[in-house]
Short mmCIF file of C-alpha atoms and ligand atoms in Angstrom, two decimals:
data_model
loop_
_atom_site.label_atom_id
_atom_site.label_comp_id
_atom_site.label_asym_id
_atom_site.label_seq_id
_atom_site.Cartn_x
_atom_site.Cartn_y
_atom_site.Cartn_z
CA UNK A 11 117.83 167.02 217.75
CA UNK A 12 119.78 168.70 219.93
CA UNK A 13 122.59 167.31 219.97
CA UNK A 14 122.97 168.11 215.93
CA UNK A 15 126.60 169.90 215.36
CA UNK A 16 126.78 173.76 214.20
CA UNK A 17 128.81 172.83 211.30
CA UNK A 18 127.11 174.77 208.83
CA UNK A 19 128.47 178.63 208.47
CA UNK A 20 124.61 179.77 208.08
CA UNK A 21 123.51 179.10 211.50
CA UNK A 22 121.82 182.00 213.53
CA UNK A 23 119.31 182.70 215.85
CA UNK A 24 115.61 183.98 215.76
CA UNK A 25 114.44 185.95 218.78
CA UNK A 26 110.52 185.36 219.30
CA UNK A 27 110.14 186.75 222.54
CA UNK A 28 108.38 183.53 223.50
CA UNK A 29 110.56 180.59 222.92
CA UNK A 30 114.17 180.02 223.66
CA UNK A 31 115.97 182.16 220.83
CA UNK A 32 115.39 179.65 217.32
CA UNK A 33 118.66 178.41 216.19
CA UNK A 34 118.37 178.74 212.63
CA UNK A 35 120.51 176.47 209.78
CA UNK A 36 119.66 177.41 206.49
CA UNK A 37 119.69 175.60 203.38
CA UNK A 38 122.62 176.53 201.04
CA UNK A 39 120.55 176.31 198.22
CA UNK A 40 116.77 177.17 197.84
CA UNK A 41 114.44 174.45 195.92
CA UNK A 42 112.03 177.02 195.51
CA UNK A 43 113.21 178.15 191.62
CA UNK A 44 112.36 174.40 190.34
CA UNK A 45 108.72 174.60 191.88
CA UNK A 46 105.93 175.35 189.23
CA UNK A 47 103.62 177.50 191.74
CA UNK A 48 100.78 177.60 188.83
CA UNK A 49 100.44 173.94 188.77
CA UNK A 50 100.56 172.27 192.40
CA UNK A 51 98.91 168.79 193.62
CA UNK A 52 97.82 169.47 196.98
CA UNK A 53 100.47 168.53 199.48
CA UNK A 54 103.19 167.51 197.70
CA UNK A 55 105.63 169.95 197.42
CA UNK A 56 107.43 171.42 200.90
CA UNK A 57 109.36 174.15 201.48
CA UNK A 58 113.44 174.29 202.00
CA UNK A 59 113.09 174.29 206.29
CA UNK A 60 111.03 172.96 208.92
CA UNK A 61 110.72 174.07 212.62
CA UNK A 62 111.63 171.54 215.50
CA UNK A 63 111.04 171.38 218.89
CA UNK A 64 111.75 169.02 221.59
CA UNK A 65 109.53 168.10 224.94
CA UNK A 66 111.86 165.98 227.00
CA UNK A 67 112.80 166.31 230.98
CA UNK A 68 109.34 167.91 231.30
CA UNK A 69 109.60 170.77 229.03
CA UNK A 70 109.39 171.93 225.45
CA UNK A 71 112.66 173.31 224.36
CA UNK A 72 115.80 173.50 221.53
CA UNK A 73 113.43 175.21 218.99
CA UNK A 74 115.27 175.24 215.83
CA UNK A 75 114.59 175.61 211.81
CA UNK A 76 116.67 173.33 210.02
CA UNK A 77 116.66 172.16 206.28
CA UNK A 78 113.57 170.27 205.44
CA UNK A 79 114.28 166.65 205.38
CA UNK A 80 114.31 163.13 206.92
CA UNK A 81 113.72 162.50 210.76
CA UNK A 82 115.60 159.68 212.32
CA UNK A 83 113.59 157.84 214.65
CA UNK A 84 113.96 154.47 216.07
CA UNK A 85 111.44 151.79 215.44
CA UNK A 86 110.68 151.25 219.04
CA UNK A 87 109.19 154.80 218.94
CA UNK A 88 106.24 154.89 220.89
CA UNK A 89 104.12 157.05 218.42
CA UNK A 90 104.61 153.85 216.11
CA UNK A 91 102.61 151.51 218.55
CA UNK A 92 100.51 153.63 220.34
CA UNK A 93 99.49 157.01 217.75
CA UNK A 94 100.11 159.34 219.79
CA UNK A 95 99.82 161.72 217.23
CA UNK A 96 98.21 164.67 216.20
CA UNK A 97 97.97 167.55 213.70
CA UNK A 98 96.92 171.02 212.88
CA UNK A 99 96.19 172.44 209.56
CA UNK A 100 96.04 176.37 208.41
CA UNK A 101 97.21 178.58 205.58
CA UNK A 102 99.38 181.68 205.23
CA UNK A 103 98.18 183.88 202.83
CA UNK A 104 100.55 186.56 200.79
CA UNK A 105 98.27 190.06 201.03
CA UNK A 106 98.59 192.64 198.01
CA UNK A 107 101.05 194.72 199.92
CA UNK A 108 103.30 191.36 200.15
CA UNK A 109 103.12 190.83 203.75
CA UNK A 110 102.13 187.46 205.03
CA UNK A 111 99.13 186.70 207.12
CA UNK A 112 97.56 183.92 209.24
CA UNK A 113 93.42 183.66 209.97
CA UNK A 114 92.89 183.17 213.54
CA UNK A 115 95.98 181.15 214.59
CA UNK A 116 94.91 181.55 218.11
CA UNK A 117 92.31 178.96 217.43
CA UNK A 118 94.52 176.41 215.96
CA UNK A 119 97.03 177.11 219.11
CA UNK A 120 94.13 176.42 221.46
CA UNK A 121 92.82 173.54 219.54
CA UNK A 122 96.19 171.62 219.53
CA UNK A 123 96.42 172.25 223.29
CA UNK A 124 93.21 170.84 223.63
CA UNK A 125 93.77 167.89 221.11
CA UNK A 126 97.05 167.37 223.12
CA UNK A 127 94.75 166.83 226.39
CA UNK A 128 92.71 164.37 224.69
CA UNK A 129 95.93 162.56 223.58
CA UNK A 130 97.81 162.82 227.15
CA UNK A 131 100.66 165.04 225.10
CA UNK A 132 102.17 167.88 227.18
CA UNK A 133 101.06 170.97 225.29
CA UNK A 134 102.74 173.83 224.17
CA UNK A 135 103.32 176.61 226.73
CA UNK A 136 100.83 179.77 225.66
CA UNK A 137 102.11 181.59 222.63
CA UNK A 138 104.86 178.82 221.63
CA UNK A 139 102.60 177.51 218.71
CA UNK A 140 102.10 181.71 217.07
CA UNK A 141 105.68 182.14 217.68
CA UNK A 142 107.10 179.02 216.39
CA UNK A 143 105.20 179.49 212.88
CA UNK A 144 106.02 183.27 212.76
CA UNK A 145 109.42 182.02 213.57
CA UNK A 146 109.07 179.05 210.35
CA UNK A 147 107.28 181.73 208.27
CA UNK A 148 110.49 184.09 208.61
CA UNK A 149 112.62 182.01 207.10
CA UNK A 150 110.69 180.67 204.10
CA UNK A 151 108.68 183.58 203.39
CA UNK A 152 109.67 183.34 199.95
CA UNK A 153 107.30 180.15 199.60
CA UNK A 154 104.31 181.85 200.16
CA UNK A 155 102.65 182.34 196.60
CA UNK A 156 101.59 185.16 195.32
CA UNK A 157 98.96 183.74 192.76
CA UNK A 158 95.83 184.36 193.17
CA UNK A 159 93.89 181.98 195.83
CA UNK A 160 96.95 180.13 196.55
CA UNK A 161 98.87 179.74 200.12
CA UNK A 162 101.29 177.75 201.99
CA UNK A 163 99.34 175.20 203.70
CA UNK A 164 100.78 174.94 207.19
CA UNK A 165 101.23 171.26 209.08
CA UNK A 166 102.07 171.63 212.83
CA UNK A 167 102.43 168.13 213.91
CA UNK A 168 103.24 166.41 217.35
CA UNK A 169 103.96 162.93 218.37
CA UNK A 170 106.00 160.74 220.62
CA UNK A 171 109.45 160.06 220.31
CA UNK A 172 110.09 157.89 223.15
CA UNK A 173 111.75 154.40 222.18
CA UNK A 174 109.65 152.20 224.66
CA UNK A 175 107.08 149.34 224.48
CA UNK A 176 105.15 150.10 227.75
CA UNK A 177 101.57 151.21 227.49
CA UNK A 178 101.57 154.70 228.96
CA UNK A 179 101.82 158.40 227.93
CA UNK A 180 105.59 159.16 226.71
CA UNK A 181 108.23 161.17 228.24
CA UNK A 182 109.87 162.63 224.74
CA UNK A 183 107.80 164.30 221.79
CA UNK A 184 108.37 166.09 218.85
CA UNK A 185 106.60 169.11 217.62
CA UNK A 186 107.61 169.94 213.83
CA UNK A 187 106.21 172.61 211.39
CA UNK A 188 106.38 171.87 207.68
CA UNK A 189 104.90 173.95 204.89
CA UNK A 190 103.26 172.89 201.46
CA UNK A 191 102.59 175.65 198.77
CA UNK A 192 98.73 174.88 197.63
CA UNK A 193 96.50 175.92 195.18
CA UNK A 194 92.75 175.61 194.94
CA UNK A 195 91.88 172.12 196.91
CA UNK A 196 89.14 170.37 194.69
CA UNK A 197 91.15 171.94 190.93
CA UNK A 198 88.87 174.74 189.70
CA UNK A 199 86.51 174.90 192.82
CA UNK A 200 83.65 174.82 190.56
CA UNK A 201 82.72 171.34 190.77
CA UNK A 202 80.15 170.41 193.20
CA UNK A 203 80.77 167.28 195.60
CA UNK A 204 79.05 164.41 195.46
CA UNK A 205 78.57 162.38 199.17
CA UNK A 206 77.79 159.33 200.23
CA UNK A 207 75.86 158.67 203.25
CA UNK A 208 78.23 155.62 205.52
CA UNK A 209 75.38 153.52 206.92
CA UNK A 210 78.13 151.28 209.12
CA UNK A 211 81.20 152.63 209.81
CA UNK A 212 81.82 155.87 212.26
CA UNK A 213 84.58 158.36 212.45
CA UNK A 214 84.75 158.13 215.93
CA UNK A 215 83.94 156.04 219.12
CA UNK A 216 80.68 158.19 220.34
CA UNK A 217 80.82 159.44 223.75
CA UNK A 218 85.04 159.22 223.55
CA UNK A 219 85.51 163.11 222.77
CA UNK A 220 87.99 162.12 220.40
CA UNK A 221 86.27 163.72 217.36
CA UNK A 222 86.90 167.04 218.74
CA UNK A 223 90.65 166.17 218.42
CA UNK A 224 92.73 166.44 215.57
CA UNK A 225 94.34 162.83 215.97
CA UNK A 226 95.90 161.47 213.52
CA UNK A 227 94.33 158.46 214.26
CA UNK A 228 91.00 159.78 213.81
CA UNK A 229 92.12 159.89 209.85
CA UNK A 230 93.25 156.54 209.97
CA UNK A 231 89.59 155.80 210.87
CA UNK A 232 88.54 157.71 207.91
CA UNK A 233 90.60 155.89 204.82
CA UNK A 234 88.89 152.71 204.38
CA UNK A 235 85.28 154.97 204.12
CA UNK A 236 86.66 157.27 201.88
CA UNK A 237 88.16 154.63 199.87
CA UNK A 238 84.92 153.00 199.42
CA UNK A 239 83.22 156.16 198.60
CA UNK A 240 85.43 156.66 195.75
CA UNK A 241 85.17 153.36 194.38
CA UNK A 242 81.53 153.73 193.98
CA UNK A 243 81.86 156.94 192.48
CA UNK A 244 81.46 159.52 195.36
CA UNK A 245 83.86 161.90 196.47
CA UNK A 246 83.59 161.74 200.22
CA UNK A 247 81.43 160.15 202.84
CA UNK A 248 78.81 161.69 205.06
CA UNK A 249 79.48 160.40 208.57
CA UNK A 250 76.49 159.84 210.96
CA UNK A 251 76.55 159.06 214.61
CA UNK A 252 78.14 156.14 215.87
CA UNK A 253 75.67 155.34 218.57
CA UNK A 254 72.43 155.36 216.46
CA UNK A 255 73.46 155.70 212.79
CA UNK A 256 71.02 158.88 212.48
CA UNK A 257 72.74 161.71 212.96
CA UNK A 258 74.45 163.66 210.34
CA UNK A 259 77.88 164.49 211.89
CA UNK A 260 80.66 165.79 208.95
CA UNK A 261 81.67 165.25 205.83
CA UNK A 262 84.65 163.60 205.26
CA UNK A 263 87.15 165.59 207.00
CA UNK A 264 84.92 168.90 206.63
CA UNK A 265 82.26 170.45 208.63
CA UNK A 266 78.73 170.05 207.22
CA UNK A 267 76.26 172.61 206.58
CA UNK A 268 72.57 173.05 204.75
CA UNK A 269 70.55 175.80 204.15
CA UNK A 270 67.08 174.31 205.24
CA UNK A 271 64.20 176.97 204.15
CA UNK A 272 66.69 180.18 204.29
CA UNK A 273 67.78 178.86 207.87
CA UNK A 274 71.64 177.61 207.65
CA UNK A 275 71.93 174.34 210.11
CA UNK A 276 75.10 172.87 211.42
CA UNK A 277 75.30 170.04 213.64
CA UNK A 278 76.50 170.90 217.13
CA UNK A 279 79.88 170.51 218.97
CA UNK A 280 79.34 167.51 220.80
CA UNK A 281 82.43 165.75 221.26
CA UNK A 282 82.33 163.82 218.44
CA UNK A 283 82.81 166.76 215.76
CA UNK A 284 85.89 168.55 215.01
CA UNK A 285 85.19 172.18 216.09
CA UNK A 286 86.64 173.66 212.64
CA UNK A 287 87.56 177.40 212.50
CA UNK A 288 85.91 177.86 209.08
CA UNK A 289 82.84 176.13 210.58
CA UNK A 290 83.48 178.76 213.61
CA UNK A 291 83.92 181.71 211.33
CA UNK A 292 81.14 180.75 209.10
CA UNK A 293 78.78 181.28 212.18
CA UNK A 294 80.10 184.18 213.38
CA UNK A 295 79.56 185.87 209.48
CA UNK A 296 76.24 184.70 209.31
CA UNK A 297 75.41 185.60 212.67
CA UNK A 298 77.17 189.16 211.79
CA UNK A 299 74.81 189.35 208.69
CA UNK A 300 71.70 188.84 210.83
CA UNK A 301 70.84 185.43 209.23
CA UNK A 302 69.26 182.63 210.46
CA UNK A 303 71.61 179.62 211.83
CA UNK A 304 70.85 176.89 214.06
CA UNK A 305 73.50 174.49 215.44
CA UNK A 306 71.25 171.48 216.12
CA UNK A 307 70.93 167.83 215.51
CA UNK A 308 70.37 166.86 211.91
CA UNK A 309 68.54 163.64 211.25
CA UNK A 310 69.38 162.27 208.14
CA UNK A 311 65.96 160.91 207.05
CA UNK A 312 64.53 164.35 207.44
CA UNK A 313 67.92 165.91 205.60
CA UNK A 314 67.09 163.55 202.73
CA UNK A 315 63.50 164.25 202.63
CA UNK A 316 64.28 168.10 202.61
CA UNK A 317 66.33 167.72 199.35
CA UNK A 318 63.48 165.64 197.77
CA UNK A 319 60.83 168.42 198.81
CA UNK A 320 63.01 171.45 197.74
CA UNK A 321 63.19 172.65 200.94
CA UNK A 322 66.99 172.38 201.48
CA UNK A 323 68.47 174.98 198.89
CA UNK A 324 72.38 174.24 199.29
CA UNK A 325 74.29 171.92 201.40
CA UNK A 326 78.16 172.55 201.61
CA UNK A 327 81.30 171.52 203.29
CA UNK A 328 83.69 173.99 205.24
CA UNK A 329 87.54 173.38 205.84
CA UNK A 330 91.05 175.32 205.65
CA UNK A 331 92.07 173.24 203.02
CA UNK A 332 89.11 173.80 200.40
CA UNK A 333 87.22 176.57 202.29
CA UNK A 334 83.86 176.10 201.24
CA UNK A 335 82.90 173.29 198.94
CA UNK A 336 78.98 173.15 197.52
CA UNK A 337 77.37 169.85 197.35
CA UNK A 338 75.47 168.74 194.47
CA UNK A 339 74.35 165.22 195.20
CA UNK A 340 73.91 162.87 197.98
CA UNK A 341 73.65 159.14 197.58
CA UNK A 342 71.86 156.97 199.97
CA UNK A 343 71.03 153.46 200.33
CA UNK A 344 71.34 153.11 196.28
CA UNK A 345 69.62 156.30 195.39
CA UNK A 346 70.99 159.90 194.33
CA UNK A 347 69.12 162.87 195.71
CA UNK A 348 70.72 165.77 193.75
CA UNK A 349 70.40 169.37 195.11
CA UNK A 350 68.60 172.04 193.09
CA UNK A 351 71.33 174.01 190.98
CA UNK A 352 73.34 176.59 192.81
CA UNK A 353 71.09 179.90 193.47
CA UNK A 354 72.77 183.03 192.40
CA UNK A 355 73.83 184.70 194.93
CA UNK A 356 74.12 181.30 196.72
CA UNK A 357 75.19 181.23 200.50
CA UNK A 358 78.06 179.24 200.14
CA UNK A 359 79.80 181.37 197.35
CA UNK A 360 79.04 184.81 199.41
CA UNK A 361 80.88 182.80 202.44
CA UNK A 362 83.53 181.90 200.37
CA UNK A 363 84.36 185.16 198.81
CA UNK A 364 83.76 187.22 202.27
CA UNK A 365 86.10 184.24 204.08
CA UNK A 366 89.10 184.50 201.31
CA UNK A 367 88.86 187.84 201.19
CA UNK A 368 89.33 188.64 204.93
CA UNK A 369 92.16 185.96 204.76
CA UNK A 370 94.16 187.57 202.01
CA UNK A 371 93.45 190.92 203.69
CA UNK A 372 91.71 192.11 200.77
CA UNK A 373 88.41 193.47 202.67
CA UNK A 374 87.33 195.25 205.68
CA UNK A 375 88.18 192.45 208.76
CA UNK A 376 85.33 193.29 211.43
CA UNK A 377 86.24 190.47 213.53
CA UNK A 378 90.12 191.48 213.52
CA UNK A 379 90.82 187.56 212.22
CA UNK A 380 93.26 188.27 209.96
CA UNK A 381 97.35 189.11 211.30
CA UNK A 382 100.10 190.00 209.62
CA UNK A 383 103.00 187.75 211.03
CA UNK A 384 105.63 188.67 208.79
CA UNK A 385 105.63 192.24 206.98
CA UNK A 386 106.29 193.16 203.87
CA UNK A 387 109.40 194.16 204.14
CA UNK A 388 111.13 190.98 205.05
CA UNK A 389 108.65 188.80 203.53
CA UNK A 390 110.65 187.62 200.91
CA UNK A 391 110.27 187.64 196.86
CA UNK A 392 107.02 186.24 196.63
CA UNK A 393 106.84 182.85 194.47
C1 PLP B 425 90.61 169.83 210.37
C2 PLP B 425 89.29 169.46 210.43
C3 PLP B 425 87.88 170.20 210.08
C4 PLP B 425 88.30 171.45 209.37
O1 PLP B 425 88.60 172.21 210.64
P1 PLP B 425 89.06 173.83 209.84
O2 PLP B 425 89.72 174.34 211.60
O3 PLP B 425 88.30 174.54 209.62
O4 PLP B 425 90.17 173.45 208.83
C5 PLP B 425 86.84 169.15 209.89
N1 PLP B 425 86.77 168.43 210.48
C6 PLP B 425 87.57 167.43 210.44
C7 PLP B 425 87.40 166.38 210.67
C8 PLP B 425 88.92 168.07 210.89
O5 PLP B 425 90.07 167.04 210.91
#
């Protein structure tokens, strides 16, 4: 990457104030015109460019933005063998003025540093994550859609690129940012999810702490269970704790909430659960609104009994991609337990509306969560 020749005439440098000047090699022709933003399948289209930075000789160096395309890696690269691989997920939003905004990116930056700790990967220096995203978004600004509820989903990833078979932390890594324009995650957003309680598999080894890391390997572990869930006619699983198979942890790859007799309950961050930024924002909003909130362990039997007895008015899942997804049905041991019809107004819908209004800069933002990273003047012609 550092040895790529500056052949293209289009090479410029971008000053970020944090990173070394970012070398920018622009595409000669954008693919944007060929993309139908009104008809996007999640995560299937990528923008013109990608951001790359290498960890080598003890430091993160050589930031650059280059045309999106294949990476060349030897099969001996350690990430293929020992999975030192992690990622982040967040969205860039276009506001009414045309500026591009991020939602609490410092939380993603910190979580990526924490994921690095778990995986023995050298973290990015403070501020580098945000600077990389801002540089990438400046170059691919036109890819942030202007359609309602559409956004540019950002995937920062980090993985080992040292060819070596010894089992030890690698000496070389690559940090990459790619982006994919997205519409609403679960189609219309009106369909409620059906979940099945996973009775045997676990998402993470209890006590490993790995549940709190956005490690690619955690996703690998989830694949078999989610495939089985779909084969049985459910959208996703509800994970129980790996030690006792008794306490509810997450809904697939989203954090889980239940409204029990008016109080919003969600499992605590105990190392098995991914500290979702949507989760954190939901808790902050509910407390701001003066609503009852409890972070406590949720016994799956009590949850099911509560649903059957009508004490649970709503269950919903939360994460950046889909924001808030109401749950309509939970299957357990061959029986389905249906949630009542969504109350009007529902807590889930209220949260979704306020969160997305803040994310798109449509409403007052008491927490200062939404940050303009590319001003309207330089944010390109929206797609
Ligand atoms: C990313 C993720 C979430 C949601 O986190 P957000 O920051 O809200 O997007 C929830 N659970 C798992 C397992 C995740 O990987």
